[in-house]
């Protein structure tokens, strides 16, 4: 599904870079700026620094004069507004709305968004856009009214103000998760597991070393070695780890018999 992030009247260059970085980490690259404060914001040093490797997103970004120009090919508009508007679209959390959207459970487009509905393409390539307002004023009422939903990120009731870049990151993450997310890289192979004979040999080596340093009394060993045996069984040691432990035992023996 086509996904677009639209920043309206952005006033801080660094936030544009931060938004580009947030988008790229979640696999999105369609960024449109509507009437930003700085006409050359995509080339400003602060923007580039905050993008931190997402320069391709900045290079592909577009600057337009009006919101209408930013909506080409978009059929579903999501405002980001913490405060519900009178006569505005319904307010939902991102996760709830995305779940309903992808399961085709949303009702027909809300009558209050007919203006946006009539202005946009509803073909098979139509997509979704996330609209973010100015850092200073948020989204204008008329822009919120055009949207089908107002997304509200659940935050601390006592302090719910999110930086623009952080808000883009949260929305991008939630949308990516709704679309299926990315897999977590598997850890590196742990090495070949030690067999019973290797474990027994290591334990015998340790028994010698522990006796040599006085930690184990061979005349009254009690249950030390069976307990160590269980401990190492739970650890599921690899062959490399067996070699390390035998090296420790060897060093203990050498330390206990310095003149031999």
Coordinates of C-alpha atoms in Angstrom, one line a residue:
X1 CA 0.0 0.0 0.0
X2 CA 1.3 3.4 -1.0
X3 CA 2.3 5.3 2.2
X4 CA 3.1 9.0 2.4
X5 CA 4.2 11.3 5.2
X6 CA 3.1 14.9 4.8
X7 CA 4.6 17.6 7.0
X8 CA 2.6 20.8 6.9
X9 CA 4.3 24.2 7.5
X10 CA 7.3 22.7 9.3
X11 CA 9.3 25.4 11.1
X12 CA 12.4 23.5 12.3
X13 CA 14.9 22.1 9.7
X14 CA 16.1 19.4 12.1
X15 CA 12.7 17.9 12.4
X16 CA 12.6 17.3 8.7
X17 CA 15.8 15.4 8.9
X18 CA 14.6 13.5 12.0
X19 CA 11.3 12.6 10.2
X20 CA 13.3 11.3 7.2
X21 CA 15.4 9.1 9.4
X22 CA 12.3 7.8 11.3
X23 CA 10.6 6.9 8.0
X24 CA 13.7 5.1 6.6
X25 CA 14.1 2.9 9.7
X26 CA 10.6 1.6 9.1
X27 CA 11.0 1.2 5.3
X28 CA 9.1 4.3 4.0
X29 CA 10.4 6.9 1.6
X30 CA 7.6 9.1 0.4
X31 CA 7.9 12.5 2.1
X32 CA 6.1 15.7 1.1
X33 CA 6.5 19.1 2.7
X34 CA 3.7 21.6 2.5
X35 CA 4.9 25.2 2.6
X36 CA 7.8 24.7 5.0
X37 CA 9.3 27.7 6.7
X38 CA 12.6 27.3 4.8
X39 CA 12.2 26.9 1.0
X40 CA 15.7 25.2 1.0
X41 CA 15.0 23.1 4.0
X42 CA 16.0 19.8 2.3
X43 CA 19.5 21.2 1.7
X44 CA 20.1 22.8 5.1
X45 CA 23.0 21.5 7.1
X46 CA 20.8 20.7 10.2
X47 CA 18.3 18.7 8.1
X48 CA 21.1 16.6 6.6
X49 CA 22.8 16.0 10.0
X50 CA 19.5 14.9 11.6
X51 CA 18.7 12.6 8.7
X52 CA 21.8 10.6 9.7
X53 CA 22.0 8.4 6.6
X54 CA 18.5 8.9 5.3
X55 CA 19.7 11.2 2.5
X56 CA 17.9 9.2 -0.1
X57 CA 14.6 10.1 1.6
X58 CA 15.5 13.8 1.5
X59 CA 16.6 13.5 -2.1
X60 CA 13.2 12.0 -3.1
X61 CA 11.2 14.4 -1.0
X62 CA 8.9 17.0 -2.6
X63 CA 8.0 20.6 -1.5
X64 CA 4.6 21.8 -2.5
X65 CA 2.7 25.0 -1.8
X66 CA -0.7 23.5 -0.8
X67 CA -2.0 20.4 0.8
X68 CA -4.0 19.6 -2.3
X69 CA -0.8 19.1 -4.2
X70 CA 0.5 16.7 -1.6
X71 CA -2.6 14.4 -1.9
X72 CA -2.2 13.0 -5.4
X73 CA -2.9 9.3 -5.4
X74 CA -4.0 9.2 -1.8
X75 CA -7.4 7.9 -0.7
X76 CA -7.2 7.7 3.1
X77 CA -6.0 10.6 5.2
X78 CA -4.9 10.3 8.8
X79 CA -4.5 13.5 10.8
X80 CA -2.2 13.5 13.8
X81 CA -4.0 15.6 16.4
X82 CA -3.9 15.1 20.2
X83 CA -7.0 17.3 20.7
X84 CA -10.3 16.1 19.2
X85 CA -12.0 18.7 17.0
X86 CA -15.7 19.6 17.2
X87 CA -17.3 18.2 14.0
X88 CA -14.0 16.6 13.1
X89 CA -13.3 13.0 12.2
X90 CA -13.3 10.2 14.9
X91 CA -10.2 10.0 17.1
X92 CA -8.5 6.6 17.4
X93 CA -5.2 5.3 18.6
X94 CA -2.9 4.3 15.7
X95 CA -2.9 0.6 16.5
X96 CA -6.7 0.4 16.7
X97 CA -7.3 2.3 13.5
X98 CA -4.6 0.4 11.5
X99 CA -6.0 -2.9 12.6
X100 CA -9.5 -1.9 11.4
X101 CA -8.2 -0.3 8.2
X102 CA -6.3 -3.4 7.1
X103 CA -9.2 -5.7 8.0
X104 CA -11.6 -3.7 5.9
X105 CA -13.8 -3.1 9.0
X106 CA -14.0 0.7 8.6
X107 CA -17.4 2.1 7.6
X108 CA -17.8 4.1 4.4
X109 CA -15.8 7.3 4.4
X110 CA -17.2 9.7 7.0
X111 CA -19.4 12.5 5.5
X112 CA -17.1 15.1 7.1
X113 CA -14.3 13.9 4.9
X114 CA -16.2 14.0 1.6
X115 CA -14.1 16.9 0.4
X116 CA -11.0 14.8 0.7
X117 CA -12.8 11.8 -0.7
X118 CA -13.8 13.6 -3.9
X119 CA -10.4 15.1 -4.5
X120 CA -8.4 11.9 -4.4
X121 CA -7.9 8.8 -6.5
X122 CA -9.6 5.6 -5.4
X123 CA -7.9 3.2 -7.9
X124 CA -6.0 0.1 -6.9
X125 CA -2.8 2.1 -6.4
X126 CA -4.4 4.6 -4.0
X127 CA -2.8 4.8 -0.6
X128 CA -2.7 6.3 2.9
X129 CA -1.2 9.5 4.1
X130 CA -0.2 10.7 7.6
X131 CA -0.5 14.4 8.1
X132 CA 1.6 16.3 10.7
X133 CA 1.1 19.9 11.5
X134 CA 3.4 22.8 12.4
X135 CA 5.5 22.4 15.5
X136 CA 4.1 25.7 16.8
X137 CA 0.4 25.4 16.0
X138 CA -0.3 21.8 15.2
X139 CA -2.8 20.9 12.5
X140 CA -5.2 23.6 11.3
X141 CA -8.9 22.7 11.8
X142 CA -9.6 22.8 8.1
X143 CA -6.9 20.2 7.4
X144 CA -8.1 18.0 10.2
X145 CA -11.7 18.1 8.9
X146 CA -10.5 16.8 5.5
X147 CA -9.2 13.6 7.1
X148 CA -10.9 10.3 7.7
X149 CA -9.5 9.9 11.2
X150 CA -7.5 11.8 13.8
X151 CA -4.7 9.6 15.2
X152 CA -3.9 10.2 18.9
X153 CA -0.8 8.6 20.3
X154 CA -1.5 7.4 23.9
X155 CA 0.9 9.4 26.1
X156 CA 1.3 10.4 29.7
X157 CA -1.8 12.5 30.5
X158 CA 0.4 15.0 32.4
X159 CA 2.8 15.5 29.5
X160 CA 1.7 14.4 26.1
X161 CA 3.8 16.7 23.9
X162 CA 5.8 14.8 21.3
X163 CA 8.5 16.2 19.2
X164 CA 7.6 16.0 15.5
X165 CA 10.4 13.5 14.7
X166 CA 9.3 11.3 17.6
X167 CA 5.6 11.4 16.5
X168 CA 6.6 10.4 12.9
X169 CA 8.7 7.5 14.4
X170 CA 5.8 6.2 16.5
X171 CA 3.3 6.4 13.6
X172 CA 5.8 4.8 11.1
X173 CA 6.5 2.0 13.6
X174 CA 2.8 1.3 14.3
X175 CA 2.0 1.3 10.6
X176 CA 4.9 -1.0 9.7
X177 CA 3.9 -3.4 12.4
X178 CA 0.3 -3.4 11.1
X179 CA 1.7 -4.2 7.6
X180 CA 3.6 -7.2 9.0
X181 CA 6.7 -5.7 10.4
X182 CA 10.3 -6.7 9.8
X183 CA 11.9 -9.9 11.1
X184 CA 14.4 -9.7 14.0
X185 CA 17.9 -10.8 12.8
X186 CA 18.9 -14.2 14.1
X187 CA 21.8 -14.4 16.5
X188 CA 25.1 -15.8 15.2
X189 CA 25.4 -19.6 15.5
X190 CA 26.6 -20.7 19.0
X191 CA 28.9 -23.4 17.8
X192 CA 28.8 -27.2 18.0
X193 CA 27.4 -28.5 21.3
X194 CA 29.8 -30.4 23.5
X195 CA 29.0 -34.1 23.9
X196 CA 28.9 -36.1 27.2
X197 CA 32.5 -37.3 27.0
X198 CA 33.8 -33.8 26.5
X199 CA 31.8 -32.6 29.5
X200 CA 32.9 -35.5 31.7
X201 CA 36.6 -34.8 30.7
X202 CA 36.2 -31.1 31.6
X203 CA 34.6 -31.9 35.0
X204 CA 37.4 -34.3 35.8
X205 CA 39.9 -31.6 35.0
X206 CA 38.0 -29.1 37.2
X207 CA 37.8 -31.6 40.1
X208 CA 41.6 -31.8 40.0
X209 CA 42.0 -28.0 39.9
X210 CA 39.5 -27.4 42.7
X211 CA 41.3 -29.9 44.9
X212 CA 44.6 -28.3 44.1
X213 CA 43.5 -24.8 45.2
X214 CA 41.8 -26.2 48.3
X215 CA 38.2 -25.5 47.3
X216 CA 37.4 -29.2 47.1
X217 CA 38.3 -31.7 49.8
X218 CA 38.8 -35.1 48.1
X219 CA 38.1 -36.9 51.4
X220 CA 34.8 -35.1 51.8
X221 CA 33.6 -33.9 48.4
X222 CA 30.0 -33.8 49.4
X223 CA 27.8 -33.0 46.4
X224 CA 30.0 -30.3 44.8
X225 CA 30.8 -32.2 41.6
X226 CA 27.3 -33.5 40.9
X227 CA 26.0 -29.9 41.4
X228 CA 28.6 -28.5 39.0
X229 CA 27.6 -31.3 36.6
X230 CA 24.0 -30.1 36.7
X231 CA 25.0 -26.5 36.3
X232 CA 27.0 -27.2 33.2
X233 CA 24.3 -29.4 31.8
X234 CA 21.8 -26.5 32.1
X235 CA 24.4 -24.3 30.4
X236 CA 24.4 -26.5 27.3
X237 CA 28.1 -25.8 26.7
X238 CA 29.6 -25.7 23.3
X239 CA 33.0 -27.3 22.4
X240 CA 34.6 -23.9 22.4
X241 CA 33.3 -23.2 25.9
X242 CA 34.6 -26.6 27.1
X243 CA 38.1 -25.5 25.9
X244 CA 37.8 -22.2 27.8
X245 CA 36.8 -24.0 31.0
X246 CA 39.6 -26.5 30.7
X247 CA 42.0 -23.6 30.2
X248 CA 40.7 -22.1 33.4
X249 CA 41.3 -25.4 35.2
X250 CA 44.8 -25.7 33.7
X251 CA 45.6 -22.2 35.0
X252 CA 44.3 -23.0 38.5
X253 CA 46.5 -26.1 38.6
X254 CA 49.6 -24.1 37.5
X255 CA 48.8 -21.4 40.1
X256 CA 48.5 -24.0 42.8
X257 CA 51.8 -25.7 41.9
X258 CA 54.2 -22.9 41.0
X259 CA 57.4 -24.8 41.6
X260 CA 56.4 -28.1 39.9

